Amino acid sequence: MDALSRVRFPSLGTTAVVVTADVGAVVPAVLEVQREVAAIDRACSRFRDDSDLARVNAGSGRWVPVGPLLLEAVGVALRAARLTDGDVDPTVGAALIGNGYDRDFRAVMSDGPGPRGRVRPAPGWRRVEVDLEGARIRVPAGSGLDLGATAKALAADRAAAAASRSANTGVLVSLGGDLAVAGPPPRGGWAVGIGDTHEGAADETVGIAAGGLATSSTTVRRWRIDNRELHHIVDPRTGAPAQVVWRTVTVTAASCVDANVAATASIVRGSSAPAWLAGLGLHARLVTPDGSVVRVAGWPQGATA
Amino acid sequence: MAPSPHTRDAGVRRIGRLTRWALAGAVGLSTVVSFVVAKAQTGAVTSRGSGDTSRAGTIDSQASVVIGPSTDTGDALQPAPAAPARQGGGGGARAATSGGS
């Protein structure tokens, strides 16, 4: 395997990792990644009062002018909703708040979750209106968008492409375990560990050469409220955390966005997820709460870390 | 007093005209309703803030939503060009780890 250059830094409430196949190219690659991530954060964060998304949510029921990046991000989120039959729905913002996830997760952990509100189904992605010509968005009154299932992955895709162009080399970008690669891969591909958390031990290692890889897990971002343990992946149809059929799902796809959408939808979809993934030809690894592994569409058997 | 044949014929003609107008109106209204329903079902009518209807960008086929060409890149989630390859041990060689965050 080629010598790789690797930099880690805090980003988007998690850890970013930038890896280049050319050791001398890591600095311009990191600068490009930081620029892209900062732009996504300004546009799409639910936890910054000055973000475009926060203004849209605060102005629910009214048209709110937004920048081009949030227009793109919301378009990506609506496409995700359409392609998953609503399993991944950006209108779960109010449901997350109702479940106590009302601030940056570090604040939820340090200060405790917010008060549990009435848990209701998400109003539904079909009620989101986007006016591209007028650069404005309207969400149903009393609702809010959350782009957690797509914005970080979109940032990874955009950052990897921009960094590879800028540094003129192969680049891997990981934002909290949502990975995108661009440009020529190192010999043998990019070796990626797969685990329940992106900072814990890996259970397996696989190599990818193009596209994206993402993992959704119910073992992280968990909290207790009213003596009930909750996690962050909400079933839009109920507004409550999805029933845990899979503790962790990892998917590779042509982009990190598609990988993450498929992984999150699989958590929500539950027992029908393997057949759905196989039908789409998406390579996937699903882990049950007891640790049993289901491999789909050619995910390598028995690869070990 | 009984109406004269002339008056009766004029009344019949008036009723005929009214019937034709009513039929034409019904057909016209039906056409308009059908058009609106067809457009709504394909998502081609896009609600704008001021209540006007206009077309902007590519319209998502199942929602009252406008989605630009740059954001809607296909009708299905796209698989990776190849399945991930099995890698041996050697955690130090890993570029990154994917897991929940």
Coordinates of C-alpha atoms in Angstrom, one line a residue:
Chain A
M1 CA 0.0 0.0 0.0
D2 CA 1.2 3.6 -0.8
A3 CA 2.3 5.9 2.0
L4 CA -0.7 8.1 3.0
S5 CA -0.8 11.4 4.7
R6 CA -3.6 11.8 7.3
V7 CA -4.9 14.7 9.3
R8 CA -7.7 14.7 11.9
F9 CA -9.5 17.7 13.3
P10 CA -12.8 18.5 15.1
S11 CA -15.6 19.3 12.7
L12 CA -19.5 19.4 12.6
G13 CA -19.6 18.2 16.2
T14 CA -17.6 15.1 15.3
T15 CA -14.1 14.3 13.9
A16 CA -13.0 14.9 10.4
V17 CA -10.2 12.9 8.8
V18 CA -8.5 13.9 5.5
V19 CA -6.2 11.4 3.9
T20 CA -4.3 12.0 0.7
A21 CA -2.5 9.5 -1.5
D22 CA 0.3 12.1 -2.1
V23 CA 2.0 13.0 1.2
G24 CA 2.8 16.6 0.0
A25 CA -0.8 17.3 -0.9
V26 CA -2.5 17.0 2.5
V27 CA -2.3 20.7 3.4
P28 CA -4.2 22.1 0.4
A29 CA -6.6 19.2 0.7
V30 CA -7.3 20.0 4.4
L31 CA -7.8 23.7 3.6
E32 CA -10.3 22.8 0.9
V33 CA -12.2 20.4 3.2
Q34 CA -12.4 23.0 6.0
R35 CA -13.8 25.5 3.5
E36 CA -16.5 23.2 2.3
V37 CA -17.4 22.0 5.8
A38 CA -17.6 25.5 7.1
A39 CA -20.0 26.5 4.3
I40 CA -22.2 23.5 5.0
D41 CA -22.3 24.3 8.7
R42 CA -23.3 27.9 8.0
A43 CA -26.1 26.8 5.7
C44 CA -27.4 23.6 7.2
S45 CA -26.8 23.5 11.0
R46 CA -29.8 23.1 13.1
F47 CA -27.9 24.3 16.1
R48 CA -26.6 27.7 14.9
D49 CA -29.0 30.6 15.1
D50 CA -27.4 32.3 12.2
S51 CA -27.6 29.3 9.8
D52 CA -30.0 29.4 6.8
L53 CA -31.7 26.3 8.1
A54 CA -32.3 27.8 11.6
R55 CA -33.9 30.8 9.9
V56 CA -36.1 28.5 7.8
N57 CA -37.2 26.6 10.9
A58 CA -37.8 29.8 12.9
G59 CA -39.9 31.1 10.1
S60 CA -42.0 28.0 9.6
G61 CA -45.1 28.7 7.7
R62 CA -43.5 31.5 5.7
W63 CA -41.2 31.8 2.7
V64 CA -37.7 32.4 3.9
P65 CA -34.9 33.5 1.6
V66 CA -31.9 31.2 1.6
G67 CA -28.5 30.7 0.0
P68 CA -27.7 28.3 -2.8
L69 CA -26.1 25.8 -0.6
L70 CA -29.2 25.2 1.6
L71 CA -31.2 25.0 -1.6
E72 CA -29.0 22.3 -2.8
A73 CA -28.9 20.5 0.6
V74 CA -32.7 20.5 0.9
G75 CA -33.0 19.3 -2.7
V76 CA -30.7 16.4 -1.7
A77 CA -32.7 15.7 1.4
L78 CA -36.0 15.7 -0.6
R79 CA -34.5 13.3 -3.1
A80 CA -33.5 11.0 -0.3
A81 CA -37.0 11.1 1.1
R82 CA -38.5 10.3 -2.3
L83 CA -36.1 7.4 -3.0
T84 CA -36.7 5.9 0.4
D85 CA -40.5 6.2 0.4
G86 CA -40.2 8.7 3.2
D87 CA -38.0 6.6 5.5
V88 CA -35.4 9.4 5.5
D89 CA -37.5 12.5 5.8
P90 CA -36.0 16.0 6.6
T91 CA -39.2 17.1 8.4
V92 CA -38.2 15.2 11.5
G93 CA -36.8 18.4 13.1
A94 CA -39.7 18.9 15.5
A95 CA -39.8 15.2 16.4
L96 CA -36.1 15.3 17.4
I97 CA -36.7 18.3 19.6
G98 CA -39.8 16.6 21.0
N99 CA -37.6 13.6 21.9
G100 CA -35.2 15.9 23.8
Y101 CA -32.5 16.3 21.1
D102 CA -32.9 20.1 21.0
R103 CA -29.2 21.2 21.0
D104 CA -25.8 20.2 19.8
F105 CA -25.4 16.6 21.0
R106 CA -22.4 17.5 23.3
A107 CA -24.7 20.0 25.1
V108 CA -27.4 17.3 25.3
M109 CA -24.9 15.0 26.9
S110 CA -23.4 17.6 29.3
D111 CA -26.6 19.4 30.3
G112 CA -29.2 16.7 29.8
P113 CA -31.8 16.4 27.0
G114 CA -34.5 19.0 26.6
P115 CA -38.0 18.4 27.9
R116 CA -39.9 15.7 26.2
G117 CA -42.6 17.1 24.1
R118 CA -45.5 15.5 22.3
V119 CA -44.1 13.0 19.9
R120 CA -46.0 13.2 16.6
P121 CA -45.3 11.9 13.1
A122 CA -43.3 14.2 10.9
P123 CA -45.5 16.4 8.7
G124 CA -43.9 14.8 5.7
W125 CA -41.4 15.9 3.0
R126 CA -44.1 16.5 0.4
R127 CA -45.1 19.6 2.4
V128 CA -41.8 21.3 2.0
E129 CA -41.8 23.9 -0.7
V130 CA -38.6 25.0 -2.5
D131 CA -38.6 28.0 -4.9
L132 CA -35.4 27.8 -6.9
E133 CA -36.0 30.9 -8.9
G134 CA -36.8 33.0 -5.8
A135 CA -34.1 31.2 -3.6
R136 CA -36.5 30.6 -0.8
I137 CA -38.0 27.7 1.2
R138 CA -41.2 27.3 3.2
V139 CA -41.8 24.5 5.7
P140 CA -45.2 23.8 7.3
A141 CA -46.0 26.0 10.3
G142 CA -44.8 24.5 13.5
S143 CA -42.4 22.1 11.8
G144 CA -38.7 22.1 11.2
L145 CA -36.1 20.5 9.0
D146 CA -33.2 18.4 10.1
L147 CA -30.6 17.5 7.5
G148 CA -28.7 15.1 9.8
A149 CA -29.1 12.2 7.4
T150 CA -27.8 14.0 4.3
A151 CA -25.9 17.2 5.0
K152 CA -22.8 15.7 6.6
A153 CA -22.6 13.2 3.7
L154 CA -23.1 16.0 1.2
A155 CA -20.3 17.9 2.8
A156 CA -18.0 14.8 2.5
D157 CA -18.8 14.4 -1.2
R158 CA -18.3 18.1 -1.9
A159 CA -15.2 18.3 0.2
A160 CA -13.5 15.2 -1.3
A161 CA -14.2 16.4 -4.9
A162 CA -12.9 19.9 -4.1
A163 CA -9.9 18.7 -2.2
S164 CA -8.9 16.2 -5.0
R165 CA -9.2 18.9 -7.6
S166 CA -7.3 21.4 -5.5
A167 CA -4.5 19.0 -4.4
N168 CA -4.5 17.1 -7.7
T169 CA -4.3 13.7 -6.0
G170 CA -6.5 11.0 -4.5
V171 CA -8.3 12.1 -1.4
L172 CA -10.5 10.4 1.3
V173 CA -12.6 12.6 3.5
S174 CA -14.4 11.2 6.6
L175 CA -16.8 13.3 8.6
G176 CA -17.7 11.3 11.6
G177 CA -17.5 8.1 9.6
D178 CA -19.3 9.3 6.6
L179 CA -16.7 8.8 3.9
A180 CA -16.2 10.0 0.4
V181 CA -13.2 9.4 -1.9
A182 CA -12.2 11.2 -5.0
G183 CA -9.4 11.0 -7.5
P184 CA -7.1 8.1 -8.0
P185 CA -7.0 5.7 -5.0
P186 CA -3.8 4.3 -3.5
R187 CA -2.8 0.9 -4.6
G188 CA -5.2 -1.7 -3.1
G189 CA -7.8 1.0 -2.5
W190 CA -8.6 3.0 0.6
A191 CA -8.6 0.7 3.6
V192 CA -11.6 1.5 5.7
G193 CA -12.4 0.0 9.1
I194 CA -16.0 -0.8 9.9
G195 CA -17.4 -0.6 13.4
D196 CA -20.2 0.6 15.6
T197 CA -18.6 3.9 16.1
H198 CA -16.1 5.8 13.9
E199 CA -13.7 6.3 16.8
G200 CA -13.9 2.8 18.3
A201 CA -12.5 -0.5 17.3
A202 CA -13.1 -1.7 13.8
D203 CA -14.7 -5.1 13.4
E204 CA -13.7 -5.4 9.7
T205 CA -11.6 -3.7 7.1
V206 CA -12.6 -3.3 3.5
G207 CA -11.1 -1.5 0.6
I208 CA -13.0 1.0 -1.6
A209 CA -11.8 2.8 -4.7
A210 CA -14.5 5.2 -5.6
G211 CA -17.8 6.8 -4.3
G212 CA -18.7 6.8 -0.7
L213 CA -19.2 4.6 2.4
A214 CA -21.4 5.4 5.4
T215 CA -22.5 3.8 8.6
S216 CA -25.7 4.6 10.6
S217 CA -25.9 3.2 14.1
T218 CA -28.3 3.2 17.0
T219 CA -25.4 2.6 19.4
V220 CA -24.3 6.3 19.3
R221 CA -26.1 9.5 20.1
R222 CA -28.3 7.9 22.8
W223 CA -29.8 9.6 25.8
R224 CA -32.3 8.9 28.5
I225 CA -35.5 10.8 29.1
D226 CA -38.4 9.8 31.4
N227 CA -36.5 6.5 32.1
R228 CA -36.5 5.6 28.5
E229 CA -33.4 5.3 26.3
L230 CA -33.7 7.0 23.0
H231 CA -31.5 7.3 19.9
H232 CA -31.2 9.8 17.1
I233 CA -32.6 8.0 14.1
V234 CA -36.3 8.9 14.1
D235 CA -39.0 7.0 12.2
P236 CA -40.8 9.8 10.5
R237 CA -44.1 7.9 10.6
T238 CA -44.2 7.9 14.4
G239 CA -41.8 10.7 15.4
A240 CA -40.2 8.3 17.8
P241 CA -36.8 6.6 17.5
A242 CA -36.8 3.8 15.1
Q243 CA -37.3 0.3 16.5
V244 CA -33.9 -1.3 16.7
V245 CA -33.8 -4.3 14.3
W246 CA -30.2 -3.4 13.3
R247 CA -27.7 -1.7 15.6
T248 CA -25.4 -0.7 12.8
V249 CA -25.8 -0.6 9.0
T250 CA -22.9 0.2 6.6
V251 CA -23.4 0.8 2.9
T252 CA -21.1 1.7 0.0
A253 CA -22.6 3.6 -2.9
A254 CA -21.6 5.9 -5.8
S255 CA -21.6 8.8 -3.3
C256 CA -21.5 9.3 0.4
V257 CA -25.0 10.8 0.3
D258 CA -26.5 7.7 -1.3
A259 CA -24.5 5.5 1.1
N260 CA -25.7 7.3 4.2
V261 CA -29.3 7.6 2.9
A262 CA -29.4 3.9 2.3
A263 CA -27.8 3.1 5.7
T264 CA -30.3 5.4 7.6
A265 CA -33.3 4.1 5.7
S266 CA -32.2 0.6 6.5
I267 CA -32.3 1.3 10.2
V268 CA -35.8 2.7 9.9
R269 CA -37.0 0.0 7.4
G270 CA -35.9 -2.8 9.8
S271 CA -36.3 -6.4 8.7
S272 CA -37.1 -5.6 5.1
A273 CA -33.8 -3.7 4.6
P274 CA -31.6 -6.5 3.3
A275 CA -34.0 -7.3 0.4
W276 CA -34.5 -3.6 -0.3
L277 CA -30.7 -3.0 -0.4
A278 CA -30.1 -6.1 -2.6
G279 CA -32.8 -4.9 -5.0
L280 CA -30.9 -1.7 -5.5
G281 CA -27.6 -3.5 -5.8
L282 CA -26.2 -1.6 -2.8
H283 CA -23.3 -3.4 -1.0
A284 CA -24.1 -3.4 2.6
R285 CA -23.3 -4.9 6.0
L286 CA -26.0 -5.0 8.7
V287 CA -25.4 -5.9 12.3
T288 CA -28.2 -7.1 14.6
P289 CA -28.3 -6.1 18.3
D290 CA -26.7 -9.5 19.2
G291 CA -23.8 -9.0 16.8
S292 CA -24.9 -11.2 14.0
V293 CA -23.8 -9.8 10.6
V294 CA -25.9 -9.9 7.4
R295 CA -23.9 -9.1 4.2
V296 CA -25.7 -7.9 1.1
A297 CA -24.9 -7.7 -2.6
G298 CA -21.3 -8.9 -2.5
W299 CA -20.1 -7.4 0.7
P300 CA -17.0 -9.4 1.4
Q301 CA -17.5 -12.4 3.6
G302 CA -15.5 -12.8 6.7
A303 CA -13.1 -9.8 6.2
T304 CA -11.6 -9.1 9.6
A305 CA -10.0 -6.1 11.1
Chain B
M1 CA -104.3 33.6 -21.5
A2 CA -102.6 30.9 -23.5
P3 CA -99.3 31.8 -25.1
S4 CA -99.2 32.3 -28.9
P5 CA -97.3 29.8 -31.0
H6 CA -94.8 32.6 -31.7
T7 CA -94.1 33.1 -28.1
R8 CA -93.9 29.4 -27.4
D9 CA -91.4 28.9 -30.2
A10 CA -89.3 31.8 -28.9
G11 CA -89.3 30.2 -25.4
V12 CA -88.2 26.9 -26.8
R13 CA -85.4 28.5 -28.8
R14 CA -84.2 30.4 -25.6
I15 CA -84.3 27.2 -23.6
G16 CA -82.3 25.5 -26.4
R17 CA -79.7 28.2 -26.3
L18 CA -79.4 28.1 -22.5
T19 CA -79.0 24.3 -22.6
R20 CA -76.2 24.6 -25.2
W21 CA -74.4 27.2 -23.1
A22 CA -74.8 25.1 -20.0
L23 CA -73.4 22.1 -21.8
A24 CA -70.5 24.1 -23.2
G25 CA -69.8 25.5 -19.8
A26 CA -69.9 22.0 -18.2
V27 CA -67.5 20.7 -20.8
G28 CA -65.2 23.6 -20.4
L29 CA -65.2 23.4 -16.6
S30 CA -64.6 19.6 -16.8
T31 CA -61.6 20.2 -19.1
V32 CA -60.2 22.8 -16.7
V33 CA -60.7 20.5 -13.7
S34 CA -59.1 17.6 -15.5
F35 CA -56.1 19.7 -16.5
V36 CA -55.6 20.9 -12.9
V37 CA -55.9 17.4 -11.6
A38 CA -53.5 16.0 -14.2
K39 CA -51.0 18.7 -13.5
A40 CA -51.3 18.3 -9.7
Q41 CA -50.7 14.6 -10.0
T42 CA -47.5 15.1 -11.9
G43 CA -46.3 17.9 -9.7
A44 CA -46.3 20.4 -12.5
V45 CA -48.2 23.0 -10.7
T46 CA -45.8 24.6 -8.2
S47 CA -47.2 26.7 -5.4
R48 CA -45.5 30.0 -5.0
G49 CA -45.8 32.3 -2.0
S50 CA -48.1 34.8 -3.6
G51 CA -50.4 32.1 -4.8
D52 CA -49.4 32.4 -8.5
T53 CA -48.5 29.3 -10.4
S54 CA -45.3 29.1 -12.5
R55 CA -42.7 26.7 -13.4
A56 CA -39.1 26.9 -12.1
G57 CA -36.5 24.2 -12.6
T58 CA -37.3 20.6 -12.7
I59 CA -40.3 19.7 -10.6
D60 CA -40.3 16.7 -8.3
S61 CA -42.8 14.2 -9.6
Q62 CA -44.5 13.5 -6.3
A63 CA -44.4 16.7 -4.4
S64 CA -45.3 20.4 -4.4
V65 CA -41.6 21.0 -4.6
V66 CA -39.2 22.4 -7.1
I67 CA -36.0 20.6 -7.4
G68 CA -33.2 21.8 -9.7
P69 CA -31.4 19.5 -12.0
S70 CA -28.2 19.7 -10.0
T71 CA -29.9 18.2 -6.9
D72 CA -31.9 15.4 -8.4
T73 CA -29.3 13.0 -9.8
G74 CA -31.4 10.0 -10.7
D75 CA -34.4 7.9 -9.9
A76 CA -32.6 5.5 -7.5
L77 CA -29.8 5.4 -5.0
Q78 CA -26.7 4.6 -7.1
P79 CA -24.5 1.6 -6.2
A80 CA -20.7 1.9 -6.0
P81 CA -18.9 0.9 -9.1
A82 CA -17.6 -2.2 -7.4
A83 CA -18.2 -4.1 -4.2
P84 CA -15.8 -3.3 -1.3
A85 CA -12.7 -5.5 -1.4
R86 CA -11.7 -7.7 1.5
Q87 CA -8.7 -6.4 3.3
G88 CA -6.4 -8.3 5.6
G89 CA -5.4 -7.3 9.1
G90 CA -3.1 -4.4 10.0
G91 CA -5.2 -1.7 11.6
G92 CA -2.3 0.8 11.2
A93 CA -2.8 0.7 7.4
R94 CA -6.4 1.9 7.7
A95 CA -7.2 5.3 6.2
A96 CA -10.2 5.8 8.4
T97 CA -13.0 4.0 10.3
S98 CA -16.7 4.3 9.5
G99 CA -19.1 3.9 12.3
G100 CA -21.9 5.8 14.0
S101 CA -21.1 9.3 15.1

